[in-house]
Coordinates of C-alpha atoms in Angstrom, one line a residue:
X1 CA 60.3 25.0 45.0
X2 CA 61.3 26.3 48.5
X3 CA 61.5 30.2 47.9
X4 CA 57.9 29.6 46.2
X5 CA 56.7 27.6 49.5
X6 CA 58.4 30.5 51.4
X7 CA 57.1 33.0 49.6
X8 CA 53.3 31.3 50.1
X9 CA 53.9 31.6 53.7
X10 CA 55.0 34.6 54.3
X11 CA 51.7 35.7 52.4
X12 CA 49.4 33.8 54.6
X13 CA 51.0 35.1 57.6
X14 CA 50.4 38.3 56.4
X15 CA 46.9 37.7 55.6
X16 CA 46.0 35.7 58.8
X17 CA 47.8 39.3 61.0
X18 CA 45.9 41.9 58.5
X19 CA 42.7 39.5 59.2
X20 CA 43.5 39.2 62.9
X21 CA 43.9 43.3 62.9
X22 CA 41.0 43.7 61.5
X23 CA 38.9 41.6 63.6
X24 CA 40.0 43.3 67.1
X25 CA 39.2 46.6 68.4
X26 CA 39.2 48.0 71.8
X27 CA 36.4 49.8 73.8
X28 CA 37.5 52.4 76.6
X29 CA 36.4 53.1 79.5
X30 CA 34.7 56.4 78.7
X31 CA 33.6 54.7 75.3
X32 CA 30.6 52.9 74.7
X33 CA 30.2 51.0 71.0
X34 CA 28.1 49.7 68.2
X35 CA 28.8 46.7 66.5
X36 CA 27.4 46.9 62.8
X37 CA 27.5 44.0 60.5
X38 CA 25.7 45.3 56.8
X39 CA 24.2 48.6 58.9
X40 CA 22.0 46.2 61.2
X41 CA 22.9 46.8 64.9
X42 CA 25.1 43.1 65.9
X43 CA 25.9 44.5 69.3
X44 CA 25.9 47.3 71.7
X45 CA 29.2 47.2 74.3
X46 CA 29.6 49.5 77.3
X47 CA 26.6 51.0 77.5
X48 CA 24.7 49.6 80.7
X49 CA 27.5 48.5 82.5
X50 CA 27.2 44.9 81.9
X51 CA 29.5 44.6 78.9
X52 CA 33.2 45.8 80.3
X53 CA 35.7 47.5 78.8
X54 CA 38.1 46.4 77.0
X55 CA 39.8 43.8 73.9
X56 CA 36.6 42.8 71.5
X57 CA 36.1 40.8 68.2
X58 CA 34.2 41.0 65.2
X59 CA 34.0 39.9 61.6
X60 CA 36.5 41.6 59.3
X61 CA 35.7 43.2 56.7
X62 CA 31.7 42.6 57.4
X63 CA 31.7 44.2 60.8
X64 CA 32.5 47.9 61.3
X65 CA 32.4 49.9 65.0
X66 CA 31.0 52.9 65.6
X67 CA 32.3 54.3 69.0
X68 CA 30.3 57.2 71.0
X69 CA 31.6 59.2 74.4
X70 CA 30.3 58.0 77.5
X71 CA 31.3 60.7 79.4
X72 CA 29.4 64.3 80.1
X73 CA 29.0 66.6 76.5
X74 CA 29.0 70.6 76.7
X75 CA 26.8 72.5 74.8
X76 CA 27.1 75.9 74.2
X77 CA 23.7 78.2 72.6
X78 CA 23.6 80.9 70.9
X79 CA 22.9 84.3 72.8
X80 CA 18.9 84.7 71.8
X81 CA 16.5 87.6 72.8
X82 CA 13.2 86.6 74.8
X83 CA 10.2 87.9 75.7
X84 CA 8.7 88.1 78.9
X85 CA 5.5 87.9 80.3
X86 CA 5.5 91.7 81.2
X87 CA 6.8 92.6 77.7
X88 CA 10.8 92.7 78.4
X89 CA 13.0 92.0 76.4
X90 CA 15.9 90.2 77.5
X91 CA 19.1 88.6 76.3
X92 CA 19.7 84.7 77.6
X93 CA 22.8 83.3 77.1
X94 CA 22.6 79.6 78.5
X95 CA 24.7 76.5 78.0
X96 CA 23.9 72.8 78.8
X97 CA 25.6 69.4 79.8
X98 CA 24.4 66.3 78.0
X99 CA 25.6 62.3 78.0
X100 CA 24.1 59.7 75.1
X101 CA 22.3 57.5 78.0
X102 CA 21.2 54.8 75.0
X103 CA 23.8 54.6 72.1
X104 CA 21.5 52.5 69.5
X105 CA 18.9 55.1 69.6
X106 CA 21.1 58.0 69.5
X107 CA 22.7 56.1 66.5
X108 CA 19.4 55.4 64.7
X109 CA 18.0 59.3 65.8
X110 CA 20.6 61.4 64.9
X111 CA 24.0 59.4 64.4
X112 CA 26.6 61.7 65.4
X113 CA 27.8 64.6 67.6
X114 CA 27.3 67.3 65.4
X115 CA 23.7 66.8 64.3
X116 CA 22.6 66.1 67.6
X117 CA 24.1 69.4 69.0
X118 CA 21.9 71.0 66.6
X119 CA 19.2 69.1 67.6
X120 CA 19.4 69.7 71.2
X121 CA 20.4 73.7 70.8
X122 CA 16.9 73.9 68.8
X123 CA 15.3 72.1 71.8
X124 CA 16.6 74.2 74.3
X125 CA 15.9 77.4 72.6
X126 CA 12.3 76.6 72.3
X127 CA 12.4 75.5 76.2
X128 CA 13.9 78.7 77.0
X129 CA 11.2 80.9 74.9
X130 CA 8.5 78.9 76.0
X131 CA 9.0 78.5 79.9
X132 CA 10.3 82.6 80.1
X133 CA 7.6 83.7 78.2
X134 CA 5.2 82.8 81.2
X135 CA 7.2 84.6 83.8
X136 CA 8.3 88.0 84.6
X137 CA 11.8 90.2 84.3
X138 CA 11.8 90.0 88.3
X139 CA 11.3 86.3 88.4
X140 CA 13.8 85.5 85.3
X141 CA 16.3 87.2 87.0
X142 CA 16.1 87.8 90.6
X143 CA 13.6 85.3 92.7
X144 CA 12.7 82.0 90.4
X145 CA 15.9 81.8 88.3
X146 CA 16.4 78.1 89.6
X147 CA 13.2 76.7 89.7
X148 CA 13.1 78.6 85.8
X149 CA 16.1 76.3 84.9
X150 CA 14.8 73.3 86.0
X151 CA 11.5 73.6 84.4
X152 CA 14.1 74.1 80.9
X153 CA 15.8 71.6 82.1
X154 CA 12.4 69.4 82.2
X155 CA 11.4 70.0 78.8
X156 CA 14.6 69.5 77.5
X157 CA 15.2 66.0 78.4
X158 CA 11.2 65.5 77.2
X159 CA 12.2 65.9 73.9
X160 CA 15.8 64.7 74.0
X161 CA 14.9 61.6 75.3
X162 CA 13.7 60.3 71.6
X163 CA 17.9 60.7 70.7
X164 CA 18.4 58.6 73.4
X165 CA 20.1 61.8 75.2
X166 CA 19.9 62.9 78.8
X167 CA 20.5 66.3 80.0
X168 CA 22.0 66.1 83.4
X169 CA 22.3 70.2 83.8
X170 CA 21.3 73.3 82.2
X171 CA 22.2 76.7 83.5
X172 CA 21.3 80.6 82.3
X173 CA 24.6 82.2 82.4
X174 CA 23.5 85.6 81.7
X175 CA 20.3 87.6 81.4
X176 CA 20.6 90.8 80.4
X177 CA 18.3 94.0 78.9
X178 CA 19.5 94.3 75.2
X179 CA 22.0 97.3 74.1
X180 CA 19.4 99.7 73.5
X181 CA 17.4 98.6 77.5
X182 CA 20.2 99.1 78.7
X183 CA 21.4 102.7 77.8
X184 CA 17.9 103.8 78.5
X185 CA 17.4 102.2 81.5
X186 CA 21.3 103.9 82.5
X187 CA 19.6 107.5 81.3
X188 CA 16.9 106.9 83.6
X189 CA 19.3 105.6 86.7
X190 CA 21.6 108.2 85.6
X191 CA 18.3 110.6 86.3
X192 CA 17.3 109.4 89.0
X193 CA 20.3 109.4 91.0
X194 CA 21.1 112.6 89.6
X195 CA 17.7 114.2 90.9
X196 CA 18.5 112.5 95.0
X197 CA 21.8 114.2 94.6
X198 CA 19.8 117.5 94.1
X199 CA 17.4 116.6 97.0
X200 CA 20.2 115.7 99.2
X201 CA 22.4 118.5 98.0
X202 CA 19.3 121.1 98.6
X203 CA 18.7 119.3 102.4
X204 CA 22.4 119.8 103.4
X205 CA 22.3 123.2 102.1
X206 CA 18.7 124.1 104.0
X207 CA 20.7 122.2 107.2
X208 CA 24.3 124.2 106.4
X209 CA 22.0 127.3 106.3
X210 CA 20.0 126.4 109.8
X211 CA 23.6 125.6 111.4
X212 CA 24.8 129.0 109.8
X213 CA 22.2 131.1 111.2
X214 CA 22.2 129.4 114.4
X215 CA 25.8 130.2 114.6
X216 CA 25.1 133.3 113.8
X217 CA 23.1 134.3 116.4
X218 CA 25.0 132.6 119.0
X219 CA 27.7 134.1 118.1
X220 CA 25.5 137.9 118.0
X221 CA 24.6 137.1 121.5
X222 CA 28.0 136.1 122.9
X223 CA 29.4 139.1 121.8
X224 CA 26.5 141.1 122.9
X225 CA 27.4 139.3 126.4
X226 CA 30.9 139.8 126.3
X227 CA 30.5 143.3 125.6
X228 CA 28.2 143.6 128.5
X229 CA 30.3 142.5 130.5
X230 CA 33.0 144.4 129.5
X231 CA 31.5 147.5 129.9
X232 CA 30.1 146.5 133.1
X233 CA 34.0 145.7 134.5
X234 CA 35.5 148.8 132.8
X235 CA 32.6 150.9 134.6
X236 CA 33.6 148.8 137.5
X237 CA 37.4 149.4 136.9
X238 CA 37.0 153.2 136.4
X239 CA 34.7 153.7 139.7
X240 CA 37.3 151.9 141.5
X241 CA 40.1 154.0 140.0
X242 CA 38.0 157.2 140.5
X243 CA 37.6 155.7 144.6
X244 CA 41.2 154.7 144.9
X245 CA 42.1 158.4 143.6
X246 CA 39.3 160.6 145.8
X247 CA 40.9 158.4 148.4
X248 CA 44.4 159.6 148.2
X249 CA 43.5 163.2 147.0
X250 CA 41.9 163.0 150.6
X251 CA 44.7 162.2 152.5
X252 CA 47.6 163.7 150.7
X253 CA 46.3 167.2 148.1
X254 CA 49.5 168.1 147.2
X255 CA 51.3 164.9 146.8
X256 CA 48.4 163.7 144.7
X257 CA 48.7 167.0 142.9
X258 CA 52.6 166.8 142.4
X259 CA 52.0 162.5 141.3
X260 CA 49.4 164.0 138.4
X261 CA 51.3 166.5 137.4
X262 CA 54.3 164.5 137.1
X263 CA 52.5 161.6 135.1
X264 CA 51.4 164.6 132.7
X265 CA 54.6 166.0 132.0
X266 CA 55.7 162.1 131.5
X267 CA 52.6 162.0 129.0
X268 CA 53.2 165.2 127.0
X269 CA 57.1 165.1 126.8
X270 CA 57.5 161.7 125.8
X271 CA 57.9 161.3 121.8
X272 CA 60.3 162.7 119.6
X273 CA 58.2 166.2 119.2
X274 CA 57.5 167.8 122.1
X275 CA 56.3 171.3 121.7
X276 CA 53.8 172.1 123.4
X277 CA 51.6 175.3 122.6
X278 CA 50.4 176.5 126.0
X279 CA 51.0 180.1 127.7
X280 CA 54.2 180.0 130.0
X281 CA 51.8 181.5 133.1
X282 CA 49.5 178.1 132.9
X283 CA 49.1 176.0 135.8
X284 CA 50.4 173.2 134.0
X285 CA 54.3 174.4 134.5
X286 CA 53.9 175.8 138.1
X287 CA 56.1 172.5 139.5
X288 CA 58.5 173.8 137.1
X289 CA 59.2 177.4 138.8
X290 CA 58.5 176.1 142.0
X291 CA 58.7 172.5 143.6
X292 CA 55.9 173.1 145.7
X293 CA 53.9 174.2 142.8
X294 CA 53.4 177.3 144.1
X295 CA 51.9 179.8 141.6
X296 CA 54.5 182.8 141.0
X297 CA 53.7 186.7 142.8
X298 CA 52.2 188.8 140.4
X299 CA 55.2 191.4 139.5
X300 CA 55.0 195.2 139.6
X301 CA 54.8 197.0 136.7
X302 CA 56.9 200.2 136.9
X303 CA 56.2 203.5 134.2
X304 CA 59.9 201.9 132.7
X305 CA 58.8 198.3 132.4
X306 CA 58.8 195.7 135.7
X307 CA 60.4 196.5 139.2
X308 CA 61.8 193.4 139.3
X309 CA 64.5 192.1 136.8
X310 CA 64.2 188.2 138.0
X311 CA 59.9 189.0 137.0
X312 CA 61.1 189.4 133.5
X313 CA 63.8 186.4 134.5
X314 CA 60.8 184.1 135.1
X315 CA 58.7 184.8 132.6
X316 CA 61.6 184.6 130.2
X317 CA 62.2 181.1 131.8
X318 CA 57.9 180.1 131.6
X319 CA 58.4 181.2 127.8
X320 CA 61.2 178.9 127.0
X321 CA 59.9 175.8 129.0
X322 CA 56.2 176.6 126.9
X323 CA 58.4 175.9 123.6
X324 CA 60.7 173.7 125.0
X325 CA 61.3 170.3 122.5

């Protein structure tokens, strides 16, 4: 009788803690709930602020929870091609941040993450088409980009607002020509830049040439003046010399004559070969027969041959001084 009175409440213990887990469930902070009792909406919890988070209760087993995020959702489109007012076509590759603002008509719309994803990408794509279809490559991507996104952003959160979704930002991450723009529009800068090389190439070389020739002719002319006056101080120099020397031929002949002939022998003897083919009777070798440079007597001629031995002496002497090495 008492392990059957045990046994009975042990089981309603167990009963009353499986029923008391089943009626309690928590609600985050970042959470926000549904209550369902049979599918019809019993309660919503966390959503405007004035239900707290926290320890709830419900009905086991005829109450179920269905618990969404309260905080900020990404999602993340599909790069799509779109065509521009001025006939572009351009690649767009946006993303978007979403939060369920109201939880029982996001439940009743589209009733979970996934399908509302979907539903929002398809919005967005057909806000994208739409507002970039009435503007210009220019615009898309260089001066109205913002005010672009918030026109998307606007249409958006028209249509999302039925799920009970708000779209607190939306942003154009890319925009770009498609594969085939792109290499043609590189041909064409490659062109392009290719063709001011050649201008600027041809305008340095027309400017190289100009500096060249200007060069050129400077340097023509400084030579031409150097020259000038080289031959002006040479003429100069050799007037001088010619004064300096009619000045000491005046005042001294024969030491002017000895000094000449003395820088001539210097000038024709020096080297290793010094012959000299010259008649022994020149003038040239009259300081050698006689220091005052005295030119020899003219010698007698007998019927037998000269009257004086030291005439055939000197001569003798001229002959070997004329091919003296």
């Amino acid at each position: 009788m008492k392990q059957a009175l045990r046994t009975g409440l042990i089981a309603i213990a167990a009963i009353v803690a499986i029923g008391l887990y089943a009626s309690i469930f928590t609600v985050g902070q970042m959470q926000q709930a549904l209550v369902l009792q049979f599918g019809r909406v019993r309660a919503v919890l966390n959503a405007t602020g004035e239900e707290k988070p926290g320890l709830y209760f419900k009905i086991p087993f005829m109450e179920n929870v269905v618990l969404f995020d309260k905080r900020v959702l990404d999602l993340d489109l599909p790069v799509q091609t779109v065509l521009t007012a001025d006939r572009q076509n351009l690649e767009v590759d946006a993303f978007a941040r979403y939060r369920i603002l109201d939880p029982l008509r996001f439940y009743q719309a589209v009733g979970n993450i996934g399908l509302a994803n979907q539903r929002l990408a398809s919005f967005t794509n057909s806000g994208l088409r739409n507002v970039l279809a009435r503007s210009t490559r220019d615009a898309i991507v260089k001066t109205d980009r913002g005010q672009l996104m918030h026109q998307i952003q606007e249409d958006v959160n028209r249509q999302a607002k039925a799920l009970g979704i708000e779209i607190v930002d939306l942003r154009m991450t890319r925009v770009d020509l498609p594969a085939q723009n792109s290499a043609a529009v590189y041909r064409r800068m490659k062109t392009e830049r290719e063709r001011e090389a050649a201008d600027i190439r041809a305008n340095g070389d027309q400017i190289a040439a100009t500096i060249r020739a200007k060069a050129d002719r400077e340097v023509t002319v400084i030579l031409a003046d150097a020259t000038q006056t080289s031959e002006q101080l040479r003429g100069q120099g050799d007037a001088d010399k010619n004064r300096i020397l009619a000045e000491a031929f005046g005042k001294d002949a024969d030491f002017f004559s000895f000094y000449r002939s003395m820088q001539a022998y210097e000038s024709g003897l020096k080297g290793p070969d010094t012959r000299l083919v010259i008649s022994p009777t020149s003038d040239f070798f009259r300081y050698f027969s006689d220091p005052q440079g005295r030119p020899p007597a003219p010698a007698a001629r007998g019927p037998r041959g000269p009257a004086d031995p030291s005439a055939a002496t000197g001569s003798t002497t001229g002959s070997a001084a004329g091919t003296a090495r």
